[in-house]
Coordinates of C-alpha atoms in Angstrom, one line a residue:
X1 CA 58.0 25.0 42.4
X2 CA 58.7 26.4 38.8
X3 CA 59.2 23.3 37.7
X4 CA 55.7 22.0 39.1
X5 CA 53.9 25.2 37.3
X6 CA 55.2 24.4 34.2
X7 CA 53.9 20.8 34.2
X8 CA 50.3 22.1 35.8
X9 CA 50.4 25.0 32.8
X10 CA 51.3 22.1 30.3
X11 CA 48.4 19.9 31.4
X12 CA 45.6 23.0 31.4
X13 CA 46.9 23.7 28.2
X14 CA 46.3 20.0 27.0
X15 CA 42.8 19.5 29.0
X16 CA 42.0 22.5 26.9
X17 CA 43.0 22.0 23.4
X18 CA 41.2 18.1 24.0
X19 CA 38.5 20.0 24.9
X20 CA 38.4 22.3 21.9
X21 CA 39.7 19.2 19.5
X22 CA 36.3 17.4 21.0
X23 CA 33.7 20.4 20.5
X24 CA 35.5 21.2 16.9
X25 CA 34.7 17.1 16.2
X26 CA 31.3 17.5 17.7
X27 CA 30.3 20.7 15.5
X28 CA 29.3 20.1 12.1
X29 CA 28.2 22.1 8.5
X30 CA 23.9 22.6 8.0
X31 CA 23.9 23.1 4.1
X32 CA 20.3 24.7 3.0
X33 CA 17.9 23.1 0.1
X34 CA 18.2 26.2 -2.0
X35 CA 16.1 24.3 -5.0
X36 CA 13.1 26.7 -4.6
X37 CA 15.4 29.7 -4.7
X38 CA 14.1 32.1 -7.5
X39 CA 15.8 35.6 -9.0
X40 CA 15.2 38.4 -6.2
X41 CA 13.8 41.1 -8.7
X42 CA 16.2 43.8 -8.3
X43 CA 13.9 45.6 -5.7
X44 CA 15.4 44.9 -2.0
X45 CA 13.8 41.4 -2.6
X46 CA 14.4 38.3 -1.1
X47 CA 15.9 35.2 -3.5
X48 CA 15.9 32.3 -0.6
X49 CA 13.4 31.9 2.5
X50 CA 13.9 29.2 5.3
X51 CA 11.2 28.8 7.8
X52 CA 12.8 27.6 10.8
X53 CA 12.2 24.9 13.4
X54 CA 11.3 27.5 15.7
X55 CA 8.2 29.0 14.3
X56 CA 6.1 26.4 13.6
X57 CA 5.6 22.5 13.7
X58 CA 5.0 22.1 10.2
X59 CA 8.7 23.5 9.7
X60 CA 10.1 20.9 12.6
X61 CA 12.7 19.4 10.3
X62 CA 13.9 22.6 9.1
X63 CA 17.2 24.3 10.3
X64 CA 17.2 25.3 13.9
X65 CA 19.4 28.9 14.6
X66 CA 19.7 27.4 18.0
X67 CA 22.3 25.0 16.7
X68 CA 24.6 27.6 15.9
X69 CA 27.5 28.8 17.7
X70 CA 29.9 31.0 18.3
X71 CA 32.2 29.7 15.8
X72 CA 29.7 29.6 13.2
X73 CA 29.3 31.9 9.9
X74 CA 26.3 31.7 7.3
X75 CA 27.9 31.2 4.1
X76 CA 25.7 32.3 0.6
X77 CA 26.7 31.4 -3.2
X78 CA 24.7 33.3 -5.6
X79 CA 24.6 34.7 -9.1
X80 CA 23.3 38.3 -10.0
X81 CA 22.8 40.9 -12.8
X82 CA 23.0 45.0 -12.3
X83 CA 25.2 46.8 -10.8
X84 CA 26.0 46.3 -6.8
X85 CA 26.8 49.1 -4.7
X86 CA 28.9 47.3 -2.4
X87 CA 28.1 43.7 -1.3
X88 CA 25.3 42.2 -4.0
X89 CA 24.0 40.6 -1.0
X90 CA 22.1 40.8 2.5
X91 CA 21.2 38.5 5.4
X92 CA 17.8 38.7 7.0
X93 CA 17.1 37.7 10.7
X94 CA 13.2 37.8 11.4
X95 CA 10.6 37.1 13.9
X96 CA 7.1 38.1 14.8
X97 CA 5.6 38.6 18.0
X98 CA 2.8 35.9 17.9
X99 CA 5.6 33.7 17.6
X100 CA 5.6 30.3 19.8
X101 CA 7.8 31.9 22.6
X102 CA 7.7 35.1 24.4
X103 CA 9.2 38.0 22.1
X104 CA 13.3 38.6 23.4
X105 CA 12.9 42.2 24.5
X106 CA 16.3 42.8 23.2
X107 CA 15.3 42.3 19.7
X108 CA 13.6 45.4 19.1
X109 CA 12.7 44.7 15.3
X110 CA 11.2 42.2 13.2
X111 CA 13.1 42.6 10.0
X112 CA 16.9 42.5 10.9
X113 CA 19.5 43.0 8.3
X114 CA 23.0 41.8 8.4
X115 CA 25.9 42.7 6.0
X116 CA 28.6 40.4 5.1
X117 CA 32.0 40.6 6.6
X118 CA 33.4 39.6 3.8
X119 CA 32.1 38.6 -0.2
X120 CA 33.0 38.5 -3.6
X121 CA 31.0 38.1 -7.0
X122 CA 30.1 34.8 -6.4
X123 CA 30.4 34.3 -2.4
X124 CA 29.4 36.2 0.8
X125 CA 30.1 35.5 4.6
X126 CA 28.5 36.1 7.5
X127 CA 29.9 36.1 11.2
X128 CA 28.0 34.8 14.0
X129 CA 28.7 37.9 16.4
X130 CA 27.8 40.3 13.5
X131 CA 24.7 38.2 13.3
X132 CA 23.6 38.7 17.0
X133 CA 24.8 42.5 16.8
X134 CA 22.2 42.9 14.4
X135 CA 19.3 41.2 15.7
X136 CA 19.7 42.5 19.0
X137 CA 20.8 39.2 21.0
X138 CA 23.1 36.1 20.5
X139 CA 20.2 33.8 21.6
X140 CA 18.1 33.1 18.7
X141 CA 15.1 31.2 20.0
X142 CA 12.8 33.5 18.3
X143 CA 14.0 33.6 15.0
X144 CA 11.4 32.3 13.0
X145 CA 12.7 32.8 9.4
X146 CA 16.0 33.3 7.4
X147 CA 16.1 35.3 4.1
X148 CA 18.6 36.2 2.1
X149 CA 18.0 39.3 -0.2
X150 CA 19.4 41.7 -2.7
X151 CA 21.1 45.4 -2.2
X152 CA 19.6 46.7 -6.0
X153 CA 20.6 44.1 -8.1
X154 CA 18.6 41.1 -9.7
X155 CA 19.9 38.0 -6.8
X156 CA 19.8 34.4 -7.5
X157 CA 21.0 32.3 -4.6
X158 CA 23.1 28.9 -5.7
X159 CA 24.1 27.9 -2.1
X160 CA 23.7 28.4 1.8
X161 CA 25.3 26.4 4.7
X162 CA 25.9 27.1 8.5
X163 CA 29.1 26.3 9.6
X164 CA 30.2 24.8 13.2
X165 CA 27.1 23.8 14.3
X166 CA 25.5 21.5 17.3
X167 CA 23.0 19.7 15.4
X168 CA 20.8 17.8 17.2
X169 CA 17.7 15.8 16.9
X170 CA 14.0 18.0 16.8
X171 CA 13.0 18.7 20.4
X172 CA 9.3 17.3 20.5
X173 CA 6.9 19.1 22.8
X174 CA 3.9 16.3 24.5
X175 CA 1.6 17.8 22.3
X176 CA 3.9 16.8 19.5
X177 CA 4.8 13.7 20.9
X178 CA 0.9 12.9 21.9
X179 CA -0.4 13.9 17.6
X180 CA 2.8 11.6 17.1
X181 CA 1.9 8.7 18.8
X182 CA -1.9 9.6 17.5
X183 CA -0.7 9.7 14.1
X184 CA 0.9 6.3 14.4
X185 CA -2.0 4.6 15.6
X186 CA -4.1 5.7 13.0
X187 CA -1.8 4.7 10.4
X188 CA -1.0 1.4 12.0
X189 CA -5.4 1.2 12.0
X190 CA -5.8 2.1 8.7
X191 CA -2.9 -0.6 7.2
X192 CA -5.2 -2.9 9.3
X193 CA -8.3 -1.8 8.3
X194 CA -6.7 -2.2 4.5
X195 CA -5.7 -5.7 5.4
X196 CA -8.4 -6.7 6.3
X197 CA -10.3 -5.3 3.5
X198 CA -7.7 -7.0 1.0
X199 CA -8.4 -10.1 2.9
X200 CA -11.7 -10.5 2.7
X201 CA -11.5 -9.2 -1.5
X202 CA -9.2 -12.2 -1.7
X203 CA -11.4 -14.4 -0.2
X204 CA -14.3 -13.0 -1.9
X205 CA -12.2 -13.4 -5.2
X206 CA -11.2 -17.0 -4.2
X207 CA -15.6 -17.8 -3.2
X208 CA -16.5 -16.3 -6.7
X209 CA -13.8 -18.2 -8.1
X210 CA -15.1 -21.5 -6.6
X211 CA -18.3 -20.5 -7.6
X212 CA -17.3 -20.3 -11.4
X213 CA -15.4 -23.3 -11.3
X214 CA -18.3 -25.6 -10.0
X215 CA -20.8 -24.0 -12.5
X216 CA -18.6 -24.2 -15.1
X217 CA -18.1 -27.9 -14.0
X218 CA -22.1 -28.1 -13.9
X219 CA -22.2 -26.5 -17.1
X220 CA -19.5 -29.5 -18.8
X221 CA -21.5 -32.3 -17.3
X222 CA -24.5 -30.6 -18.8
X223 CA -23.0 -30.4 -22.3
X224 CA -21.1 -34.1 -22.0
X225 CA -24.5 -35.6 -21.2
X226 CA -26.3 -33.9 -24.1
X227 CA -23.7 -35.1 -25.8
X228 CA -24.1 -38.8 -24.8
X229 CA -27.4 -38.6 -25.2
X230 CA -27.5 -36.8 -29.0
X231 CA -25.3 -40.1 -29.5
X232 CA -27.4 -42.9 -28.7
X233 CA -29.8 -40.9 -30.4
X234 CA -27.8 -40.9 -33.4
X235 CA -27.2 -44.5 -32.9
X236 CA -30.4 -45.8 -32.9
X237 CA -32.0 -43.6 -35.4
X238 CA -28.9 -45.4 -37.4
X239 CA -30.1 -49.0 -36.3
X240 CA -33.3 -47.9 -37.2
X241 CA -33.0 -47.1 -40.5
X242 CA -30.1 -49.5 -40.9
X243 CA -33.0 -52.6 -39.9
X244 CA -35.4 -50.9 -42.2
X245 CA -33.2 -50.8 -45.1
X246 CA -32.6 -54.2 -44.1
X247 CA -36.2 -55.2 -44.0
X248 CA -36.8 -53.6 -47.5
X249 CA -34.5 -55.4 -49.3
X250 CA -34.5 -58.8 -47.4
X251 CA -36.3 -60.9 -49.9
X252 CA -38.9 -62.9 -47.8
X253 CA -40.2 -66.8 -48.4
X254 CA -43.4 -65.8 -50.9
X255 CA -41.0 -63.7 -52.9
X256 CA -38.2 -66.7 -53.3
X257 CA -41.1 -69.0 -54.2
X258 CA -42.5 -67.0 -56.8
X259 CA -38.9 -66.3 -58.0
X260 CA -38.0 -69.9 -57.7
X261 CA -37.7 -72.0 -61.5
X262 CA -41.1 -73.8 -62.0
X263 CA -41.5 -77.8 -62.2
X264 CA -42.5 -77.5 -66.2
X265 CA -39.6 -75.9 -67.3
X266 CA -37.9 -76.7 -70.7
X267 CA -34.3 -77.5 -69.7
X268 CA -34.8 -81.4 -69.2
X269 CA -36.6 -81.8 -72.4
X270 CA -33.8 -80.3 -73.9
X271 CA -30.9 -82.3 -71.9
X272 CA -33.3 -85.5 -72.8
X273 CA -33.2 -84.4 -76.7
X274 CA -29.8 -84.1 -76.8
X275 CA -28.9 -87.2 -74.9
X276 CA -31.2 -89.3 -77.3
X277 CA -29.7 -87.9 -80.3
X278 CA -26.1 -88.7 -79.0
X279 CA -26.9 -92.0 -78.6
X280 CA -28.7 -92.1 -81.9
X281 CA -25.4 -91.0 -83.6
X282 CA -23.3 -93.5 -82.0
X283 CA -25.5 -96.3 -82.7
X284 CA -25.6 -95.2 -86.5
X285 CA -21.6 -94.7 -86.1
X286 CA -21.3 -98.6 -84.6
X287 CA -24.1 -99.7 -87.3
X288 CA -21.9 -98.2 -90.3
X289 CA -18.7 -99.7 -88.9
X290 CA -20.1 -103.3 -88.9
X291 CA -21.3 -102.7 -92.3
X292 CA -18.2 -101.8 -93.6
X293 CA -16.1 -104.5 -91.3
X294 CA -18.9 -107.5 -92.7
X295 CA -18.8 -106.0 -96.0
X296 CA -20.6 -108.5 -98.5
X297 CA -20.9 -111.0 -95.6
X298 CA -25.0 -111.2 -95.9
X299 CA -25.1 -111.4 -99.2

């Protein structure tokens, strides 16, 4: 019987540390975008504000307290000036009570301020049971916004994260869901409404485009066949005044007739005289030569 409580005991014990392996695995770290952080002041003023996912649907993307639990601690890095009487360094739980869900009546104040458990120059924690012993309750469905502020001295907040927590995917409401699904389709009819306005600029581009390119075409033919026809202008002024040049100095039959050597001319007489006294001076020539040759012969 001992024996067979020792294995049962053994087993529990593993069911349960599987089951506290599993929700440890499950539980995760929410680190804060503490860009817009700004230097508290000195004055009880707050260095870091977070809206949450609970207070309003423009904040639905923000951290959700609901995720945290009981393992979890708020963790804060900062910087400060002055002199701290104790902890630099305070948590602030708030809600309202025109919030979206019925007010908790156990959280009797708006404004809920939480000391560290434990914090340094640099670095302050916060439990998660210290947390719901200050804002009244351990269920923070109405916690609407997180601040962390100074004690007195001038705060600048460096870091923030959540440790341990369920995080899980933004609960939509069917109003949500219904502007949703509204917001899509007017997105999806306004890229179609763009489309089609693109298409018909392109095709309006592509019609003035054809447009241009056949009057431009018009407009070459136009020139090419001034162009032709400024040449066989050009050409036959040229033939013109080529033929009249022509005609000018073209010498016609009345002109070569008058030009022409006339009938009476003195050339033959002279090729006449000139043959006659040729023959003259060979016949004197011979005449002398017979002399000589008969030499006393008549005589």
């Amino acid at each position: 019987m001992k024996k067979l409580f020792k294995t049962m005991s053994a087993a529990a014990v593993g069911i349960l540390s599987c089951a506290i392996l599993a929700a440890t695995a499950y539980a995760e770290d929410y680190t804060f975008d503490v860009s817009g952080a700004s230097e508290s002041g000195g004055k009880w003023g707050q260095s870091f504000i977070c809206y949450t996912a609970l207070g309003n649907e423009e904040y639905s993307e923000n951290f959700n307290p609901m995720w945290m639990t009981s393992d979890s601690e708020v963790i804060v890095d900062y910087t400060y000036t002055g002199e701290a009487n104790g902890s630099p360094v305070e948590l602030i739980w708030q809600t309202w009570g025109d919030g979206p869900v019925k007010p908790n009546p156990d959280v009797t104040k708006d404004w809920n301020k939480i000391a560290p458990y434990e914090y340094t120059d640099t670095e302050a924690k916060f439990s998660f049971s210290d947390i719901a012993a200050s804002y009244g309750s351990d269920n923070f469905d109405t916690v609407y916004a997180i601040c962390v502020g100074d004690t007195g001295v001038n705060l600048t907040v460096t870091g923030m994260k959540v440790t341990n927590c369920n995080i899980t995917a933004p609960v939509q409401t069917e109003e949500t869901a219904a502007e949703a699904e509204t917001e899509a389709q007017t997105e999806e009819a306004t890229e179609a409404e763009t489309e089609a306005e693109t298409q018909e600029e392109d095709e309006a581009e592509i019609e003035e485009a054809a447009v241009e390119e056949e009057n431009e075409s018009e407009t070459e033919e136009t020139t090419e066949t001034e162009a032709t026809t400024a040449a066989e202008t050009t050409v036959k002024e040229t033939t013109a005044e080529e033929t009249s040049a022509t005609e000018l100095t073209r010498p016609n039959a009345a002109e070569i007739a008058a030009n022409a050597p006339n009938g009476d001319s003195i050339a033959p007489i002279i090729i006449i005289i000139v043959v006659v006294v040729v023959v003259a001076a060979a016949a004197i020539v011979i005449i002398i030569m017979m002399i000589k040759k008969n030499k006393g012969k008549y005589y």
